Coordinates of C-alpha atoms in Angstrom, one line a residue:
M1 CA 224.0 -54.5 208.6
N2 CA 225.6 -55.5 211.3
W3 CA 229.3 -56.3 212.3
R4 CA 229.0 -60.1 212.5
Y5 CA 227.1 -60.2 209.0
R6 CA 229.5 -58.0 206.8
H7 CA 232.3 -60.2 208.5
T8 CA 230.6 -63.2 207.5
V9 CA 230.8 -61.8 204.0
L10 CA 234.0 -61.1 204.0
T11 CA 235.2 -64.5 205.4
L12 CA 233.0 -66.7 203.3
C13 CA 234.0 -64.8 199.9
M14 CA 237.9 -65.1 201.1
L15 CA 237.2 -68.9 201.5
A16 CA 235.5 -69.0 198.1
F17 CA 238.6 -67.1 196.4
F18 CA 240.9 -70.1 198.2
V19 CA 238.3 -72.9 196.7
T20 CA 239.1 -71.5 193.1
Y21 CA 242.7 -70.6 193.6
F22 CA 243.5 -73.9 194.9
A23 CA 241.7 -75.7 192.0
R24 CA 244.0 -74.4 189.8
L25 CA 247.1 -75.0 192.0
A26 CA 246.5 -78.2 192.8
I27 CA 247.6 -79.4 189.1
S28 CA 250.6 -78.2 188.6
P29 CA 252.4 -80.1 191.3
V30 CA 251.1 -83.7 189.7
V31 CA 251.8 -82.9 185.8
P32 CA 254.8 -85.4 185.7
L33 CA 252.0 -88.1 186.6
I34 CA 249.9 -86.6 184.1
I35 CA 252.2 -86.3 181.4
D36 CA 253.2 -90.6 182.4
D37 CA 249.6 -91.4 182.2
F38 CA 248.5 -90.0 179.0
G39 CA 251.5 -90.1 177.6
V40 CA 252.1 -86.6 176.2
S41 CA 254.7 -83.9 176.2
N42 CA 255.3 -81.3 178.7
T43 CA 254.3 -78.5 175.7
A44 CA 250.8 -80.4 175.5
V45 CA 250.3 -80.0 179.4
G46 CA 251.5 -76.5 179.3
V47 CA 249.3 -75.8 176.5
A48 CA 246.5 -77.0 178.8
L49 CA 247.6 -75.2 181.7
S50 CA 248.1 -71.6 179.8
G51 CA 244.3 -72.4 178.5
M52 CA 243.3 -72.2 181.7
W53 CA 244.9 -69.3 183.3
F54 CA 244.0 -67.3 179.8
A55 CA 240.2 -68.4 180.3
Y56 CA 240.4 -67.6 183.8
G57 CA 241.4 -63.9 183.2
L58 CA 239.2 -63.9 180.3
S59 CA 236.0 -64.4 182.3
Q60 CA 236.7 -61.8 184.4
F61 CA 234.6 -59.2 182.2
P62 CA 231.3 -61.0 181.9
S63 CA 231.3 -61.8 185.6
G64 CA 230.7 -58.3 186.3
I65 CA 228.2 -58.3 183.5
L66 CA 226.7 -61.4 185.1
A67 CA 226.8 -59.9 188.5
D68 CA 225.2 -56.5 187.4
R69 CA 222.1 -59.3 185.5
F70 CA 221.7 -61.2 188.2
G71 CA 223.0 -60.1 191.6
E72 CA 227.1 -61.0 193.2
R73 CA 225.8 -64.0 195.2
R74 CA 224.3 -65.9 192.3
V75 CA 227.2 -65.5 190.5
I76 CA 229.8 -66.5 193.4
L77 CA 228.4 -69.4 194.1
V78 CA 228.3 -70.6 190.1
A79 CA 232.0 -69.6 190.5
V80 CA 232.2 -72.2 193.4
G81 CA 230.2 -74.8 192.3
G82 CA 231.4 -75.0 188.8
T83 CA 235.0 -75.1 190.0
T84 CA 234.0 -78.2 192.4
A85 CA 232.5 -79.5 189.4
M86 CA 235.2 -79.1 186.6
S87 CA 237.8 -80.4 189.6
L88 CA 235.9 -83.9 189.7
A89 CA 235.5 -83.8 185.9
L90 CA 239.7 -83.2 185.3
A91 CA 240.1 -86.0 187.7
V92 CA 237.9 -88.7 185.6
V93 CA 238.5 -87.6 182.1
P94 CA 239.7 -90.7 180.6
V95 CA 241.9 -88.9 177.3
F96 CA 243.7 -86.1 177.0
P97 CA 241.6 -83.8 174.9
A98 CA 239.4 -84.1 177.5
F99 CA 241.8 -83.1 180.2
V100 CA 242.6 -79.9 178.0
L101 CA 239.2 -79.0 177.6
A102 CA 238.5 -79.3 181.4
A103 CA 241.2 -77.1 182.8
V104 CA 239.8 -74.5 179.8
L105 CA 236.2 -74.8 181.5
L106 CA 237.8 -75.0 185.0
G107 CA 239.5 -71.4 184.3
L108 CA 236.2 -69.7 182.8
V109 CA 234.2 -70.4 186.1
A110 CA 237.0 -69.9 188.3
G111 CA 237.7 -66.7 186.9
L112 CA 233.9 -65.5 187.8
H113 CA 234.6 -65.1 191.1
Y114 CA 237.1 -62.1 192.2
A115 CA 235.9 -59.1 190.0
V116 CA 232.3 -60.1 191.7
A117 CA 233.6 -60.7 195.0
T118 CA 235.5 -57.5 195.1
T119 CA 232.0 -55.7 193.8
L120 CA 230.1 -57.2 196.7
L121 CA 232.5 -55.7 199.4
S122 CA 232.7 -52.8 197.8
R123 CA 228.8 -52.5 198.9
T124 CA 229.9 -53.8 202.4
F125 CA 232.5 -52.1 203.5
D126 CA 234.2 -48.8 203.6
D127 CA 237.3 -49.7 204.2
L128 CA 237.4 -50.8 200.9
G129 CA 241.5 -51.9 201.1
T130 CA 241.2 -53.6 203.9
A131 CA 238.5 -56.2 203.0
V132 CA 240.0 -56.6 199.8
G133 CA 243.6 -57.2 201.2
I134 CA 241.7 -60.0 203.5
H135 CA 239.7 -61.4 200.7
S136 CA 242.7 -61.9 198.9
L137 CA 244.0 -64.0 201.6
G138 CA 242.3 -66.8 199.9
G139 CA 245.1 -66.6 197.2
P140 CA 248.5 -67.3 199.0
L141 CA 246.7 -69.6 201.8
A142 CA 245.8 -71.7 198.5
G143 CA 249.4 -71.5 197.3
L144 CA 250.7 -72.7 200.8
V145 CA 248.3 -75.8 201.2
A146 CA 247.6 -76.9 197.7
P147 CA 250.8 -78.1 196.3
V148 CA 251.6 -79.6 199.4
A149 CA 248.4 -81.9 199.2
A150 CA 248.2 -82.5 196.2
T151 CA 251.8 -83.6 195.9
W152 CA 251.0 -85.9 199.1
V153 CA 247.8 -87.4 197.9
G154 CA 249.1 -87.5 194.2
V155 CA 252.1 -89.8 195.0
R156 CA 250.7 -92.4 197.3
Y157 CA 246.8 -92.4 195.5
G158 CA 247.8 -91.0 191.9
W159 CA 247.5 -87.4 190.3
R160 CA 243.5 -88.0 190.0
P161 CA 242.7 -87.9 193.5
G162 CA 245.5 -85.5 193.9
V163 CA 243.4 -82.9 192.0
A164 CA 240.0 -83.9 193.1
L165 CA 241.1 -82.5 196.3
A166 CA 239.5 -79.1 195.4
A167 CA 236.0 -80.3 195.3
V168 CA 236.5 -81.5 199.2
V169 CA 237.1 -78.2 200.0
G170 CA 234.6 -76.9 197.6
V171 CA 231.6 -78.7 198.7
P172 CA 231.4 -77.3 202.1
I173 CA 232.4 -73.8 201.6
F174 CA 229.7 -73.9 198.6
L175 CA 226.9 -74.7 201.3
L176 CA 228.2 -72.1 203.7
F177 CA 228.3 -69.3 200.9
A178 CA 224.9 -70.7 200.0
R179 CA 223.2 -70.7 203.6
R180 CA 224.9 -67.2 205.2
V181 CA 225.2 -64.9 202.5
R182 CA 221.7 -63.2 201.4
P183 CA 221.0 -62.5 198.3
T184 CA 222.2 -59.7 196.7
E185 CA 220.1 -57.1 194.7
P186 CA 221.7 -56.8 190.9
R187 CA 222.5 -53.4 189.9
R188 CA 220.9 -53.7 185.8
P189 CA 218.3 -56.4 186.3
D190 CA 216.4 -55.4 183.1
Q191 CA 219.1 -54.3 180.6
P192 CA 220.4 -56.2 177.9
M193 CA 223.1 -58.0 177.9
A194 CA 224.3 -56.5 174.0
E195 CA 224.1 -53.2 175.4
R196 CA 226.9 -54.2 178.0
L197 CA 229.2 -55.5 175.4
Q198 CA 229.0 -52.4 172.9
V199 CA 232.9 -51.1 172.2
G200 CA 232.6 -47.8 172.4
P201 CA 231.5 -47.0 176.3
L202 CA 234.1 -49.7 177.1
L203 CA 236.9 -47.9 175.1
E204 CA 236.1 -45.1 176.8
L205 CA 235.8 -46.5 180.6
V206 CA 239.8 -47.9 179.9
G207 CA 240.7 -44.6 178.0
R208 CA 240.2 -42.4 181.4
R209 CA 243.5 -41.1 182.9
E210 CA 242.1 -42.3 186.5
V211 CA 241.7 -45.8 185.0
L212 CA 244.7 -46.3 182.1
V213 CA 247.6 -45.3 184.0
P214 CA 247.0 -47.6 187.3
L215 CA 246.1 -50.0 184.4
V216 CA 249.1 -49.8 182.8
V217 CA 250.6 -50.4 186.2
A218 CA 248.6 -53.6 187.1
T219 CA 249.4 -55.1 183.4
L220 CA 252.9 -54.7 184.4
G221 CA 252.6 -56.2 188.0
T222 CA 250.5 -59.3 187.1
Y223 CA 253.2 -60.1 184.0
V224 CA 255.8 -60.0 187.3
A225 CA 254.0 -61.8 189.9
Q226 CA 252.8 -64.4 187.2
G227 CA 256.4 -64.9 186.3
V228 CA 257.6 -65.2 189.9
I229 CA 254.9 -67.5 190.7
S230 CA 255.4 -69.5 187.7
F231 CA 259.2 -69.6 187.9
L232 CA 260.9 -68.7 191.4
P233 CA 261.8 -72.5 192.4
T234 CA 263.0 -73.7 189.0
F235 CA 265.2 -70.2 189.8
L236 CA 266.5 -70.8 192.6
V237 CA 267.6 -74.4 191.8
E238 CA 269.0 -73.9 188.3
L239 CA 270.7 -70.2 188.7
R240 CA 271.9 -70.9 192.4
G241 CA 272.2 -74.5 193.3
Y242 CA 269.9 -75.1 195.9
S243 CA 268.2 -78.3 196.4
P244 CA 264.5 -78.4 195.0
A245 CA 263.4 -79.1 198.8
F246 CA 264.9 -76.0 200.2
A247 CA 263.7 -74.0 196.5
G248 CA 260.2 -75.5 197.7
G249 CA 260.6 -73.6 201.2
V250 CA 261.6 -70.6 200.0
F251 CA 258.8 -70.4 197.6
S252 CA 256.3 -71.2 200.8
A253 CA 257.9 -68.6 202.3
F254 CA 257.1 -66.1 199.8
F255 CA 253.5 -67.0 199.9
V256 CA 254.1 -66.4 203.7
V257 CA 255.1 -63.0 203.0
R258 CA 252.4 -62.4 200.5
A259 CA 249.7 -63.5 202.6
G260 CA 250.1 -61.1 205.2
A261 CA 251.9 -58.2 202.7
Q262 CA 248.3 -58.3 201.5
V263 CA 246.2 -57.3 204.5
G264 CA 248.9 -54.8 205.8
L265 CA 249.0 -52.9 202.2
G266 CA 245.3 -52.9 201.8
R267 CA 245.3 -51.3 205.2
L268 CA 247.9 -49.0 204.6
S269 CA 246.1 -47.8 201.4
D270 CA 243.2 -47.3 203.1
R271 CA 245.3 -44.8 205.6
L272 CA 248.0 -43.0 203.5
G273 CA 246.4 -43.4 200.0
R274 CA 246.4 -45.9 197.5
D275 CA 249.0 -44.6 194.8
A276 CA 251.7 -44.2 197.8
S277 CA 251.2 -47.6 198.7
I278 CA 251.1 -49.6 195.0
A279 CA 254.4 -47.3 195.2
A280 CA 256.2 -48.7 197.7
A281 CA 255.2 -52.4 197.2
L282 CA 256.4 -52.2 193.4
L283 CA 259.6 -50.5 194.9
S284 CA 260.0 -53.3 197.3
G285 CA 259.4 -55.9 194.8
A286 CA 262.0 -54.5 192.4
L287 CA 264.4 -54.4 194.9
G288 CA 263.8 -58.0 196.0
L289 CA 264.0 -59.5 192.6
G290 CA 266.8 -57.6 191.5
G291 CA 268.3 -58.7 195.2
L292 CA 267.8 -62.4 193.9
V293 CA 270.1 -61.9 190.9
A294 CA 272.8 -60.7 192.6
L295 CA 272.5 -62.8 195.7
P296 CA 276.1 -63.8 195.4
D297 CA 277.1 -60.3 195.9
L298 CA 275.4 -59.1 199.1
V299 CA 277.2 -59.3 202.3
R300 CA 277.0 -62.5 203.9
L301 CA 275.6 -63.0 207.7
P302 CA 276.8 -65.2 209.7
V303 CA 274.6 -68.5 209.7
P304 CA 274.7 -71.3 212.6
V305 CA 277.5 -74.1 212.4
G306 CA 276.4 -76.8 210.0
L307 CA 274.9 -74.9 207.2
P308 CA 277.8 -74.6 204.8
A309 CA 275.6 -74.7 201.5
L310 CA 273.3 -71.4 202.7
P311 CA 276.0 -68.6 203.0
T312 CA 273.5 -66.0 201.9
V313 CA 270.8 -67.4 204.0
G314 CA 270.0 -64.4 205.7
G315 CA 270.4 -61.8 202.7
L316 CA 268.0 -64.6 200.9
G317 CA 265.6 -63.9 203.5
I318 CA 265.5 -60.0 203.0
V319 CA 265.1 -60.0 199.3
V320 CA 262.8 -63.0 199.6
L321 CA 260.9 -60.8 202.0
L322 CA 261.1 -57.7 199.1
A323 CA 259.4 -59.9 196.5
G324 CA 256.4 -61.3 198.6
L325 CA 256.1 -57.7 199.6
G326 CA 255.8 -56.8 195.4
S327 CA 253.4 -59.2 194.5
S328 CA 250.8 -58.0 197.5
F329 CA 250.5 -54.8 195.4
F330 CA 247.0 -55.8 193.9
S331 CA 244.9 -55.1 197.5
A332 CA 246.1 -51.7 197.2
I333 CA 245.6 -51.4 193.0
D334 CA 242.1 -53.0 193.0
P335 CA 240.3 -50.8 195.7
R336 CA 241.8 -47.9 193.6
F337 CA 240.1 -49.0 190.6
M338 CA 236.8 -49.0 191.9
D339 CA 237.3 -45.5 193.7
A340 CA 237.6 -44.5 190.1
L341 CA 234.2 -46.3 189.3
G342 CA 231.2 -44.8 189.7
D343 CA 228.5 -47.1 191.6
A344 CA 226.8 -48.8 187.9
E345 CA 230.0 -49.0 186.7
R346 CA 231.5 -51.1 189.0
G347 CA 230.2 -54.4 187.7
A348 CA 231.4 -54.8 184.5
G349 CA 233.8 -51.6 184.5
F350 CA 236.1 -53.9 187.2
G351 CA 235.6 -56.8 185.2
L352 CA 236.9 -55.5 182.1
I353 CA 240.0 -53.9 184.0
R354 CA 240.3 -56.9 185.7
T355 CA 240.5 -59.2 182.3
V356 CA 242.4 -56.8 180.8
Y357 CA 245.2 -57.0 183.1
T358 CA 244.9 -60.4 184.2
V359 CA 244.8 -61.9 180.0
I360 CA 248.1 -59.7 179.3
G361 CA 249.6 -60.0 182.5
S362 CA 249.5 -63.8 182.1
A363 CA 251.7 -63.7 179.5
G364 CA 254.4 -63.5 182.9
S365 CA 255.2 -67.4 182.4
V366 CA 255.7 -67.8 179.0
G367 CA 257.9 -64.3 178.8
V368 CA 260.2 -65.2 181.9
G369 CA 260.6 -68.8 180.4
L370 CA 261.2 -67.7 176.7
V371 CA 264.2 -65.0 178.4
A372 CA 265.5 -67.9 180.6
D373 CA 266.0 -70.4 177.6
L374 CA 267.4 -67.4 175.6
F375 CA 269.6 -65.5 178.1
G376 CA 269.8 -67.4 181.4
W377 CA 267.6 -66.9 184.2
G378 CA 269.7 -64.2 185.7
A379 CA 269.0 -62.5 182.7
S380 CA 265.2 -63.4 183.0
F381 CA 264.5 -62.1 186.5
A382 CA 266.8 -58.9 186.1
V383 CA 264.0 -58.3 183.5
I384 CA 261.0 -58.7 185.5
A385 CA 262.9 -56.7 188.3
G386 CA 263.1 -53.8 186.1
M387 CA 259.9 -54.0 184.8
S388 CA 258.4 -53.9 188.5
G389 CA 260.9 -50.5 188.8
V390 CA 259.4 -49.3 185.2
A391 CA 255.8 -49.6 187.1
F392 CA 256.6 -47.7 190.3
L393 CA 258.1 -45.0 188.2
V394 CA 254.9 -44.9 186.5
I395 CA 252.4 -45.0 189.8
S396 CA 255.0 -42.9 191.8
A397 CA 254.7 -39.8 188.3
N398 CA 250.9 -39.8 188.1
A399 CA 250.8 -39.6 191.6
L400 CA 252.9 -36.2 191.4
V401 CA 250.9 -35.3 188.4
G402 CA 247.7 -35.7 190.7
E403 CA 248.9 -33.5 193.1
R404 CA 250.4 -30.6 190.8
R405 CA 246.8 -30.2 189.4

């Protein structure tokens, strides 16, 4: 396999991830317009979005089984094509129940991509951490582009064209992937699907120490990341008194840091080891989120004249940088799971692992919001800072035990 083709596969996998992430993020900025159009409550739209994210996590496991049966290329094409089609469906639904159904189906098809693409990259690259880091760039890049684009289009033309933007990027990327990526041989084309769903082997896989410990860490880290992504702008507005525009700018900066950090951390994990890289990211996240809570007490850095409303701008930049580093741990922990799985296990096995930590971790949105309602935003972010610290201690202790064996 020559250099050019390997990097074509990597680039197109990243763009495919961009499409599946873009489609999910394009909905949130136009939620007020959706509520007005259908005449429903915030809670009703929240149910639709929660269903979408839950379905996204749930489909990770069957995606691996399907890849083992039909090959990774076909499953990724279904993910990108299905995401494109469901984005269009969301844009034309006449009634709200149909919107909810389309949102859930969008999550199901979008969730088919990530685990399968990671398995495909494990076939293609030796430096898997670096490859996964570059592939994961699709998420934060979508986080930069989708909210801005959907808001701009939604305000001018309505929420339906804003949601349909995902199809605009989805169609060309689907065609590029279909044309440029060669068919992949399935690992288990003849094994009955029912055999892959037997409970005993699944429990044995996730019960292995080399899988269970990082699975706990990934679940905690996903909970934290989901909470930050869902509520960082609200936290800055409600607790710190920043304007929505400034909070949105900070949120964009968070995604910029996350994008760069995922590539760097993936490469670092190839060079220095998975556990050390994961621990460094989680410690950074704990310090960054704790710093956000303690921001008024940070040493105030000099700011240019004319910015009296931003007395802690320097400190804010530091803690957002650390928080962004913390959310990049996926590019080190996903290759760690692949290292722990045999070649024949990587399709369904990694899909199962992704389902477990994505589904449980998706509760971060609900959990952070609930603690904020009960005890305030400071307490809510202090809790997830502590969870990131616990995850750091778990992976660090595991690394020390491993060295002593």
